[in-house]
PDB file of C-alpha atoms in Angstrom:
ATOM      1  CA  UNK O  14      -3.838 -16.843  -1.768  1.00 66.00           C
ATOM      2  CA  UNK O  15      -2.537 -13.384  -2.995  1.00 78.00           C
ATOM      3  CA  UNK O  16       0.707 -14.984  -4.917  1.00 90.00           C
ATOM      4  CA  UNK O  17       2.378 -12.571  -7.060  1.00 96.00           C
ATOM      5  CA  UNK O  18       4.606 -12.556 -10.462  1.00 97.00           C
ATOM      6  CA  UNK O  19       5.753  -8.782 -10.969  1.00 97.00           C
ATOM      7  CA  UNK O  20       7.724  -9.411 -14.600  1.00 97.00           C
ATOM      8  CA  UNK O  21       9.673  -6.853 -16.541  1.00 97.00           C
ATOM      9  CA  UNK O  22       7.257  -3.820 -16.274  1.00 97.00           C
ATOM     10  CA  UNK O  23       8.256  -0.068 -17.678  1.00 96.00           C
ATOM     11  CA  UNK O  24       6.135   2.544 -17.928  1.00 95.00           C
ATOM     12  CA  UNK O  25       6.740   5.224 -19.695  1.00 93.00           C
ATOM     13  CA  UNK O  26       5.114   8.713 -20.206  1.00 87.00           C
ATOM     14  CA  UNK O  27       4.947  11.546 -22.767  1.00 85.00           C
ATOM     15  CA  UNK O  28       4.980  15.120 -21.067  1.00 79.00           C
ATOM     16  CA  UNK O  29       3.156  17.630 -23.459  1.00 78.00           C
ATOM     17  CA  UNK O  30       5.883  18.439 -24.208  1.00 80.00           C
ATOM     18  CA  UNK O  31       6.803  15.821 -26.009  1.00 77.00           C
ATOM     19  CA  UNK O  32       9.433  14.785 -23.653  1.00 83.00           C
ATOM     20  CA  UNK O  33       9.575  11.286 -22.884  1.00 84.00           C
ATOM     21  CA  UNK O  34       9.268   9.940 -19.155  1.00 86.00           C
ATOM     22  CA  UNK O  35      10.964   6.909 -17.535  1.00 90.00           C
ATOM     23  CA  UNK O  36       8.942   5.881 -15.033  1.00 92.00           C
ATOM     24  CA  UNK O  37       9.545   1.829 -13.679  1.00 95.00           C
ATOM     25  CA  UNK O  38      12.717  -0.130 -15.879  1.00 94.00           C
ATOM     26  CA  UNK O  39      12.632  -3.489 -15.701  1.00 95.00           C
ATOM     27  CA  UNK O  40      10.749  -4.986 -12.400  1.00 96.00           C
ATOM     28  CA  UNK O  41      10.553  -8.168 -11.818  1.00 97.00           C
ATOM     29  CA  UNK O  42       8.959  -9.038  -7.945  1.00 97.00           C
ATOM     30  CA  UNK O  43       7.546 -12.646  -7.054  1.00 97.00           C
ATOM     31  CA  UNK O  44       5.925 -12.298  -3.520  1.00 96.00           C
ATOM     32  CA  UNK O  45       4.728 -15.821  -1.635  1.00 95.00           C
ATOM     33  CA  UNK O  46       1.426 -15.618  -0.648  1.00 94.00           C
ATOM     34  CA  UNK O  47       0.553 -13.797   2.809  1.00 94.00           C
ATOM     35  CA  UNK O  48       3.347 -11.666   2.765  1.00 97.00           C
ATOM     36  CA  UNK O  49       4.261  -8.360   3.881  1.00 97.00           C
ATOM     37  CA  UNK O  50       6.484  -6.064   1.571  1.00 97.00           C
ATOM     38  CA  UNK O  51       6.902  -2.454   1.290  1.00 97.00           C
ATOM     39  CA  UNK O  52       8.150  -0.450  -0.909  1.00 97.00           C
ATOM     40  CA  UNK O  53      10.296   2.842  -0.670  1.00 95.00           C
ATOM     41  CA  UNK O  54      12.490   4.924  -2.075  1.00 90.00           C
ATOM     42  CA  UNK O  55      13.183   8.425  -3.308  1.00 86.00           C
ATOM     43  CA  UNK O  56      10.285  10.951  -4.492  1.00 83.00           C
ATOM     44  CA  UNK O  57       8.939  10.485  -7.467  1.00 83.00           C
ATOM     45  CA  UNK O  58      10.908   7.249  -8.051  1.00 87.00           C
ATOM     46  CA  UNK O  59       7.479   4.595  -9.741  1.00 90.00           C
ATOM     47  CA  UNK O  60       6.299   3.197  -6.545  1.00 93.00           C
ATOM     48  CA  UNK O  61       2.708   4.259  -6.457  1.00 93.00           C
ATOM     49  CA  UNK O  62       3.028   4.028 -10.525  1.00 94.00           C
ATOM     50  CA  UNK O  63       4.084   0.248  -9.717  1.00 96.00           C
ATOM     51  CA  UNK O  64       1.151   0.153  -6.931  1.00 95.00           C
ATOM     52  CA  UNK O  65      -1.943   0.852  -9.183  1.00 95.00           C
ATOM     53  CA  UNK O  66      -0.427  -0.792 -12.590  1.00 96.00           C
ATOM     54  CA  UNK O  67      -1.006  -4.027 -10.607  1.00 96.00           C
ATOM     55  CA  UNK O  68      -4.256  -2.962  -9.563  1.00 94.00           C
ATOM     56  CA  UNK O  69      -4.821  -3.326 -12.630  1.00 94.00           C
ATOM     57  CA  UNK O  70      -5.622   0.690 -12.539  1.00 93.00           C
ATOM     58  CA  UNK O  71      -2.789   2.070 -14.766  1.00 94.00           C
ATOM     59  CA  UNK O  72      -0.760   0.050 -18.345  1.00 94.00           C
ATOM     60  CA  UNK O  73       2.476  -0.312 -18.167  1.00 95.00           C
ATOM     61  CA  UNK O  74       3.967   0.093 -21.129  1.00 95.00           C
ATOM     62  CA  UNK O  75       5.850  -2.921 -21.016  1.00 96.00           C
ATOM     63  CA  UNK O  76       5.657  -6.642 -18.954  1.00 96.00           C
ATOM     64  CA  UNK O  77       3.083  -8.412 -16.808  1.00 97.00           C
ATOM     65  CA  UNK O  78       1.474  -8.722 -13.504  1.00 96.00           C
ATOM     66  CA  UNK O  79       0.174 -12.144 -12.368  1.00 95.00           C
ATOM     67  CA  UNK O  80      -1.611 -12.686  -9.225  1.00 93.00           C
ATOM     68  CA  UNK O  81      -2.659 -16.360  -8.036  1.00 92.00           C
ATOM     69  CA  UNK O  82      -1.466 -17.861 -12.306  1.00 92.00           C
ATOM     70  CA  UNK O  83      -4.056 -14.850 -13.425  1.00 92.00           C
ATOM     71  CA  UNK O  84      -3.326 -12.074 -15.704  1.00 94.00           C
ATOM     72  CA  UNK O  85      -3.972  -8.220 -14.762  1.00 93.00           C
ATOM     73  CA  UNK O  86      -5.613  -6.051 -17.845  1.00 91.00           C
ATOM     74  CA  UNK O  87      -8.050  -4.148 -15.923  1.00 90.00           C
ATOM     75  CA  UNK O  88      -9.253  -3.685 -11.691  1.00 88.00           C
ATOM     76  CA  UNK O  89     -10.649  -7.037 -10.708  1.00 84.00           C
ATOM     77  CA  UNK O  90     -12.390  -8.814  -7.598  1.00 82.00           C
ATOM     78  CA  UNK O  91      -8.548 -10.632  -7.280  1.00 86.00           C
ATOM     79  CA  UNK O  92      -6.146  -7.258  -5.796  1.00 92.00           C
ATOM     80  CA  UNK O  93      -8.220  -4.178  -3.176  1.00 91.00           C
ATOM     81  CA  UNK O  94      -7.197  -0.801  -2.685  1.00 91.00           C
ATOM     82  CA  UNK O  95      -6.740   1.242  -0.025  1.00 91.00           C
ATOM     83  CA  UNK O  96      -5.356   5.059  -1.149  1.00 86.00           C
ATOM     84  CA  UNK O  97      -4.070   7.583   1.403  1.00 79.00           C
ATOM     85  CA  UNK O  98      -6.353  10.487   0.715  1.00 76.00           C
ATOM     86  CA  UNK O  99      -9.225   7.616   2.449  1.00 71.00           C
ATOM     87  CA  UNK O 100     -12.041   7.688  -0.869  1.00 82.00           C
ATOM     88  CA  UNK O 101     -15.050   7.351   1.361  1.00 90.00           C
ATOM     89  CA  UNK O 102     -18.292   8.730   0.589  1.00 93.00           C
ATOM     90  CA  UNK O 103     -19.507  11.874   2.334  1.00 93.00           C
ATOM     91  CA  UNK O 104     -23.124  11.310   1.468  1.00 95.00           C
ATOM     92  CA  UNK O 105     -22.907   7.324   2.675  1.00 95.00           C
ATOM     93  CA  UNK O 106     -22.874   6.136   6.416  1.00 96.00           C
ATOM     94  CA  UNK O 107     -19.616   3.810   7.503  1.00 96.00           C
ATOM     95  CA  UNK O 108     -22.163   0.705   6.405  1.00 96.00           C
ATOM     96  CA  UNK O 109     -23.325   1.532   2.923  1.00 96.00           C
ATOM     97  CA  UNK O 110     -19.765   3.022   1.838  1.00 95.00           C
ATOM     98  CA  UNK O 111     -18.133  -0.375   3.764  1.00 95.00           C
ATOM     99  CA  UNK O 112     -21.051  -2.164   1.651  1.00 95.00           C
ATOM    100  CA  UNK O 113     -20.045   0.082  -1.284  1.00 93.00           C
ATOM    101  CA  UNK O 114     -17.707  -2.822  -3.248  1.00 90.00           C
ATOM    102  CA  UNK O 115     -20.606  -5.656  -2.604  1.00 92.00           C
ATOM    103  CA  UNK O 116     -23.663  -3.689  -3.902  1.00 93.00           C
ATOM    104  CA  UNK O 117     -21.186  -3.301  -6.970  1.00 89.00           C
ATOM    105  CA  UNK O 118     -21.434  -6.212  -7.684  1.00 89.00           C
ATOM    106  CA  UNK O 119     -24.722  -7.274  -7.409  1.00 91.00           C
ATOM    107  CA  UNK O 120     -24.951  -8.918  -3.447  1.00 93.00           C
ATOM    108  CA  UNK O 121     -28.537  -8.719  -1.569  1.00 94.00           C
ATOM    109  CA  UNK O 122     -29.152  -5.863   0.520  1.00 94.00           C
ATOM    110  CA  UNK O 123     -29.337  -7.631   3.626  1.00 93.00           C
ATOM    111  CA  UNK O 124     -25.968 -10.429   2.699  1.00 95.00           C
ATOM    112  CA  UNK O 125     -24.033  -7.070   1.898  1.00 94.00           C
ATOM    113  CA  UNK O 126     -24.594  -5.818   4.939  1.00 95.00           C
ATOM    114  CA  UNK O 127     -23.845  -8.560   7.136  1.00 95.00           C
ATOM    115  CA  UNK O 128     -20.548  -8.722   5.355  1.00 95.00           C
ATOM    116  CA  UNK O 129     -20.687  -5.054   6.068  1.00 95.00           C
ATOM    117  CA  UNK O 130     -20.552  -5.266   9.916  1.00 95.00           C
ATOM    118  CA  UNK O 131     -18.730  -8.233   9.911  1.00 93.00           C
ATOM    119  CA  UNK O 132     -15.464  -6.581   8.394  1.00 93.00           C
ATOM    120  CA  UNK O 133     -16.230  -2.896  10.508  1.00 94.00           C
ATOM    121  CA  UNK O 134     -16.050  -4.408  13.317  1.00 93.00           C
ATOM    122  CA  UNK O 135     -12.456  -6.173  12.383  1.00 88.00           C
ATOM    123  CA  UNK O 136     -11.345  -3.095  12.035  1.00 90.00           C
ATOM    124  CA  UNK O 137     -13.514  -1.659  16.317  1.00 89.00           C
ATOM    125  CA  UNK O 138     -15.755   0.411  15.070  1.00 93.00           C
ATOM    126  CA  UNK O 139     -18.930  -1.405  15.224  1.00 94.00           C
ATOM    127  CA  UNK O 140     -20.513   1.661  17.238  1.00 95.00           C
ATOM    128  CA  UNK O 141     -19.831   3.925  14.031  1.00 96.00           C
ATOM    129  CA  UNK O 142     -22.258   2.263  11.691  1.00 95.00           C
ATOM    130  CA  UNK O 143     -24.160   5.203  10.966  1.00 96.00           C
ATOM    131  CA  UNK O 144     -21.884   7.842  11.053  1.00 96.00           C
ATOM    132  CA  UNK O 145     -20.894   9.242   8.170  1.00 96.00           C
ATOM    133  CA  UNK O 146     -16.885  10.271   7.034  1.00 94.00           C
ATOM    134  CA  UNK O 147     -17.421  14.639   8.128  1.00 94.00           C
ATOM    135  CA  UNK O 148     -17.460  12.733  11.862  1.00 95.00           C
ATOM    136  CA  UNK O 149     -14.755  10.555  11.806  1.00 94.00           C
ATOM    137  CA  UNK O 150     -11.524  11.404  12.672  1.00 91.00           C
ATOM    138  CA  UNK O 151      -9.096  10.726  10.314  1.00 89.00           C
ATOM    139  CA  UNK O 152      -7.323   6.988  11.677  1.00 89.00           C
ATOM    140  CA  UNK O 153     -11.050   6.292  11.757  1.00 92.00           C
ATOM    141  CA  UNK O 154     -11.379   6.294   7.960  1.00 92.00           C
ATOM    142  CA  UNK O 155      -8.792   4.613   6.670  1.00 89.00           C
ATOM    143  CA  UNK O 156     -10.402   1.998   9.027  1.00 90.00           C
ATOM    144  CA  UNK O 157     -13.673   2.369   7.515  1.00 93.00           C
ATOM    145  CA  UNK O 158     -11.378   2.366   3.615  1.00 92.00           C
ATOM    146  CA  UNK O 159      -9.352  -0.452   4.862  1.00 91.00           C
ATOM    147  CA  UNK O 160     -12.925  -2.415   5.766  1.00 92.00           C
ATOM    148  CA  UNK O 161     -14.404  -1.995   2.302  1.00 93.00           C
ATOM    149  CA  UNK O 162     -11.079  -3.438   0.843  1.00 91.00           C
ATOM    150  CA  UNK O 163     -11.158  -6.311   2.578  1.00 90.00           C
ATOM    151  CA  UNK O 164     -15.279  -6.740   2.640  1.00 91.00           C
ATOM    152  CA  UNK O 165     -14.847  -7.862  -1.067  1.00 90.00           C
ATOM    153  CA  UNK O 166     -12.232 -10.717  -0.081  1.00 89.00           C
ATOM    154  CA  UNK O 167      -9.699  -9.674  -2.554  1.00 91.00           C
ATOM    155  CA  UNK O 168      -6.453 -12.515  -2.560  1.00 90.00           C
ATOM    156  CA  UNK O 169      -4.222  -9.140  -2.333  1.00 94.00           C
ATOM    157  CA  UNK O 170      -4.681  -6.130  -0.898  1.00 94.00           C
ATOM    158  CA  UNK O 171      -2.387  -2.846  -1.786  1.00 96.00           C
ATOM    159  CA  UNK O 172      -1.807   0.546   0.354  1.00 95.00           C
ATOM    160  CA  UNK O 173      -0.413   3.994  -1.492  1.00 94.00           C
ATOM    161  CA  UNK O 174       0.181   5.530   2.174  1.00 92.00           C
ATOM    162  CA  UNK O 175      -2.736   4.485   3.358  1.00 90.00           C
ATOM    163  CA  UNK O 176      -1.040   6.957   6.629  1.00 89.00           C
ATOM    164  CA  UNK O 177       1.133   8.960   5.896  1.00 86.00           C
ATOM    165  CA  UNK O 178      -1.905  12.254   6.567  1.00 81.00           C
ATOM    166  CA  UNK O 179      -2.483  10.856  10.570  1.00 85.00           C
ATOM    167  CA  UNK O 180      -0.716  12.754  13.161  1.00 87.00           C
ATOM    168  CA  UNK O 181       3.039  10.495  14.744  1.00 89.00           C
ATOM    169  CA  UNK O 182       0.802   8.670  17.632  1.00 89.00           C
ATOM    170  CA  UNK O 183      -1.346   7.262  15.200  1.00 87.00           C
ATOM    171  CA  UNK O 184      -0.569   6.944  12.489  1.00 90.00           C
ATOM    172  CA  UNK O 185       1.834   4.006  15.281  1.00 92.00           C
ATOM    173  CA  UNK O 186      -1.365   3.489  16.882  1.00 89.00           C
ATOM    174  CA  UNK O 187      -3.512   1.921  13.279  1.00 88.00           C
ATOM    175  CA  UNK O 188       0.562   0.511  11.679  1.00 93.00           C
ATOM    176  CA  UNK O 189      -0.425  -2.268  15.004  1.00 93.00           C
ATOM    177  CA  UNK O 190      -4.649  -2.502  13.888  1.00 90.00           C
ATOM    178  CA  UNK O 191      -2.722  -3.018  10.121  1.00 91.00           C
ATOM    179  CA  UNK O 192      -0.874  -5.742  11.643  1.00 94.00           C
ATOM    180  CA  UNK O 193      -3.481  -7.552  13.157  1.00 91.00           C
ATOM    181  CA  UNK O 194      -5.861  -7.360  10.694  1.00 89.00           C
ATOM    182  CA  UNK O 195      -3.140  -9.459   8.290  1.00 92.00           C
ATOM    183  CA  UNK O 196      -2.286 -12.219  10.120  1.00 91.00           C
ATOM    184  CA  UNK O 197      -6.510 -12.415  10.859  1.00 89.00           C
ATOM    185  CA  UNK O 198      -7.125 -12.201   7.868  1.00 87.00           C
ATOM    186  CA  UNK O 199      -4.347 -13.639   5.888  1.00 87.00           C
ATOM    187  CA  UNK O 200      -4.462 -11.589   2.889  1.00 91.00           C
ATOM    188  CA  UNK O 201      -1.131 -10.933   1.006  1.00 95.00           C
ATOM    189  CA  UNK O 202      -0.304  -6.827   1.686  1.00 96.00           C
ATOM    190  CA  UNK O 203       1.946  -3.865  -0.723  1.00 97.00           C
ATOM    191  CA  UNK O 204       2.616  -1.887   0.766  1.00 97.00           C
ATOM    192  CA  UNK O 205       4.307   1.990  -0.094  1.00 96.00           C
ATOM    193  CA  UNK O 206       5.388   4.183   2.580  1.00 95.00           C
ATOM    194  CA  UNK O 207       7.747   7.553   3.081  1.00 91.00           C
ATOM    195  CA  UNK O 208       8.681   6.196   6.917  1.00 93.00           C
ATOM    196  CA  UNK O 209      12.038   3.406   6.703  1.00 94.00           C
ATOM    197  CA  UNK O 210      10.601   2.957  10.673  1.00 96.00           C
ATOM    198  CA  UNK O 211       7.266   1.956   9.385  1.00 96.00           C
ATOM    199  CA  UNK O 212       8.462  -0.051   6.502  1.00 96.00           C
ATOM    200  CA  UNK O 213      10.855  -2.120   8.456  1.00 97.00           C
ATOM    201  CA  UNK O 214       7.632  -2.017  12.192  1.00 97.00           C
ATOM    202  CA  UNK O 215       5.255  -3.632   9.393  1.00 97.00           C
ATOM    203  CA  UNK O 216       7.171  -5.529   6.754  1.00 97.00           C
ATOM    204  CA  UNK O 217       8.575  -9.406   5.732  1.00 97.00           C
ATOM    205  CA  UNK O 218      10.829  -7.390   2.932  1.00 97.00           C
ATOM    206  CA  UNK O 219      11.157  -4.002   1.762  1.00 97.00           C
ATOM    207  CA  UNK O 220      12.304  -3.299  -2.338  1.00 96.00           C
ATOM    208  CA  UNK O 221      13.972  -0.508  -2.030  1.00 95.00           C
ATOM    209  CA  UNK O 222      13.601   1.931  -5.383  1.00 94.00           C
ATOM    210  CA  UNK O 223      15.703   4.249  -7.126  1.00 90.00           C
ATOM    211  CA  UNK O 224      14.430   7.661  -8.437  1.00 86.00           C
ATOM    212  CA  UNK O 225      13.357   7.683 -12.015  1.00 79.00           C
ATOM    213  CA  UNK O 226      13.550   5.910 -13.843  1.00 86.00           C
ATOM    214  CA  UNK O 227      12.654   2.826 -10.458  1.00 89.00           C
ATOM    215  CA  UNK O 228      14.439   0.220 -10.441  1.00 93.00           C
ATOM    216  CA  UNK O 229      14.776  -2.736  -8.006  1.00 94.00           C
ATOM    217  CA  UNK O 230      17.888  -1.282  -6.068  1.00 92.00           C
ATOM    218  CA  UNK O 231      17.702  -4.095  -3.158  1.00 93.00           C
ATOM    219  CA  UNK O 232      15.524  -6.087  -1.092  1.00 95.00           C
ATOM    220  CA  UNK O 233      16.115  -5.750   2.736  1.00 95.00           C
ATOM    221  CA  UNK O 234      14.298  -9.359   4.445  1.00 95.00           C
ATOM    222  CA  UNK O 235      13.437  -8.054   7.610  1.00 96.00           C
ATOM    223  CA  UNK O 236      14.440 -10.877  10.505  1.00 95.00           C
ATOM    224  CA  UNK O 237      12.783 -10.005  13.390  1.00 95.00           C
ATOM    225  CA  UNK O 238      10.255 -11.104  15.502  1.00 94.00           C
ATOM    226  CA  UNK O 239       6.898  -9.714  15.766  1.00 93.00           C
ATOM    227  CA  UNK O 240       5.671  -8.012  17.715  1.00 91.00           C
ATOM    228  CA  UNK O 241       8.875  -5.711  17.182  1.00 94.00           C
ATOM    229  CA  UNK O 242       9.799  -3.193  19.403  1.00 95.00           C
ATOM    230  CA  UNK O 243      11.897   0.227  17.684  1.00 95.00           C
ATOM    231  CA  UNK O 244      14.234   1.073  20.649  1.00 94.00           C
ATOM    232  CA  UNK O 245      15.542  -2.575  20.046  1.00 93.00           C
ATOM    233  CA  UNK O 246      19.221  -2.348  18.049  1.00 95.00           C
ATOM    234  CA  UNK O 247      18.523  -4.581  15.233  1.00 95.00           C
ATOM    235  CA  UNK O 248      15.955  -2.500  14.118  1.00 96.00           C
ATOM    236  CA  UNK O 249      16.967   0.469  14.930  1.00 96.00           C
ATOM    237  CA  UNK O 250      20.154  -0.558  12.647  1.00 95.00           C
ATOM    238  CA  UNK O 251      17.838  -2.362   9.851  1.00 95.00           C
ATOM    239  CA  UNK O 252      16.229   1.629   9.622  1.00 95.00           C
ATOM    240  CA  UNK O 253      19.592   3.120   9.031  1.00 94.00           C
ATOM    241  CA  UNK O 254      20.493   0.998   7.083  1.00 92.00           C
ATOM    242  CA  UNK O 255      17.733   1.886   4.270  1.00 92.00           C
ATOM    243  CA  UNK O 256      17.544   5.894   5.205  1.00 91.00           C
ATOM    244  CA  UNK O 257      21.107   6.311   3.923  1.00 91.00           C
ATOM    245  CA  UNK O 258      20.496   3.847   0.427  1.00 89.00           C
ATOM    246  CA  UNK O 259      17.418   6.324   0.268  1.00 86.00           C
ATOM    247  CA  UNK O 260      19.308   9.290   0.637  1.00 84.00           C
ATOM    248  CA  UNK O 261      22.877   8.066  -1.438  1.00 79.00           C
ATOM    249  CA  UNK O 262      20.060   7.806  -4.414  1.00 67.00           C
ATOM    250  CA  UNK O 263      18.848  11.576  -3.598  1.00 66.00           C
ATOM    251  CA  UNK O 264      22.462  12.692  -3.675  1.00 66.00           C
ATOM    252  CA  UNK O 265      23.032  10.409  -6.574  1.00 61.00           C
ATOM    253  CA  UNK O 266      19.729  12.108  -8.206  1.00 60.00           C
ATOM    254  CA  UNK O 267      20.157  15.844  -7.655  1.00 59.00           C
ATOM    255  CA  UNK O 268      24.385  15.425  -9.301  1.00 56.00           C
ATOM    256  CA  UNK O 269      22.569  13.959 -12.311  1.00 52.00           C
ATOM    257  CA  UNK O 270      20.586  16.418 -12.597  1.00 54.00           C
ATOM    258  CA  UNK O 271      23.354  19.216 -11.410  1.00 52.00           C
ATOM    259  CA  UNK O 272      25.163  18.032 -15.080  1.00 50.00           C
ATOM    260  CA  UNK O 273      22.029  18.073 -17.211  1.00 51.00           C
ATOM    261  CA  UNK O 274      21.568  21.597 -16.180  1.00 52.00           C
ATOM    262  CA  UNK O 275      18.271  20.744 -14.491  1.00 56.00           C
ATOM    263  CA  UNK O 276      19.242  22.833 -11.845  1.00 51.00           C
TER     264      UNK O 276
END
């Protein structure tokens, strides 16, 4: 399970000076069960805002999101989220962090620890279950965050630049780890990234958003079979296409700012 229907989502903010800011405008998108979809676009295009609306952490100004036919009105069991900052409790061990969501649902201690250990093993950290976040590397902390999100068995996993703070080698390794988990657990994943390389490497489809107000400019299918070779010509051509598309959007945004006198 994990089918997502995003219908006519718009989001407006009112700034302190009273100005109205349109972050997203009329976003419509259907996402299939077990699909891996990435969102790319210039900074400020509303990628994270859209993810937060899907998670039920933010309210749309108009439109609706449904997961497996159920309307999203707030955080719930169908959706798990992984943030860039890890968001682990520093006073809790790895085991206790991963079991936290299960504890909040009232699952007995022995059962939740058994479930948590299964997911800790899935991300390759069984020997660190009694360690604390400060004792782990950035990549290991992000593995813990992924295990915690998966432990509650959501239909949909949302990931907001989860590897953005990692070095290049660790980031590439974590991308492969994530694909292994995705293929094992068969979850629908929506993934926000600034990296076109990462989007092409991971995704079934890549959604390109325009600068504010964020609208869907293009949806790119990635037909390359997995595992993917970053030196493959088709891979390189798709990455170049995405980069050129985003660069063009950013140049257009600069022209609009200059014309309006905001620069």
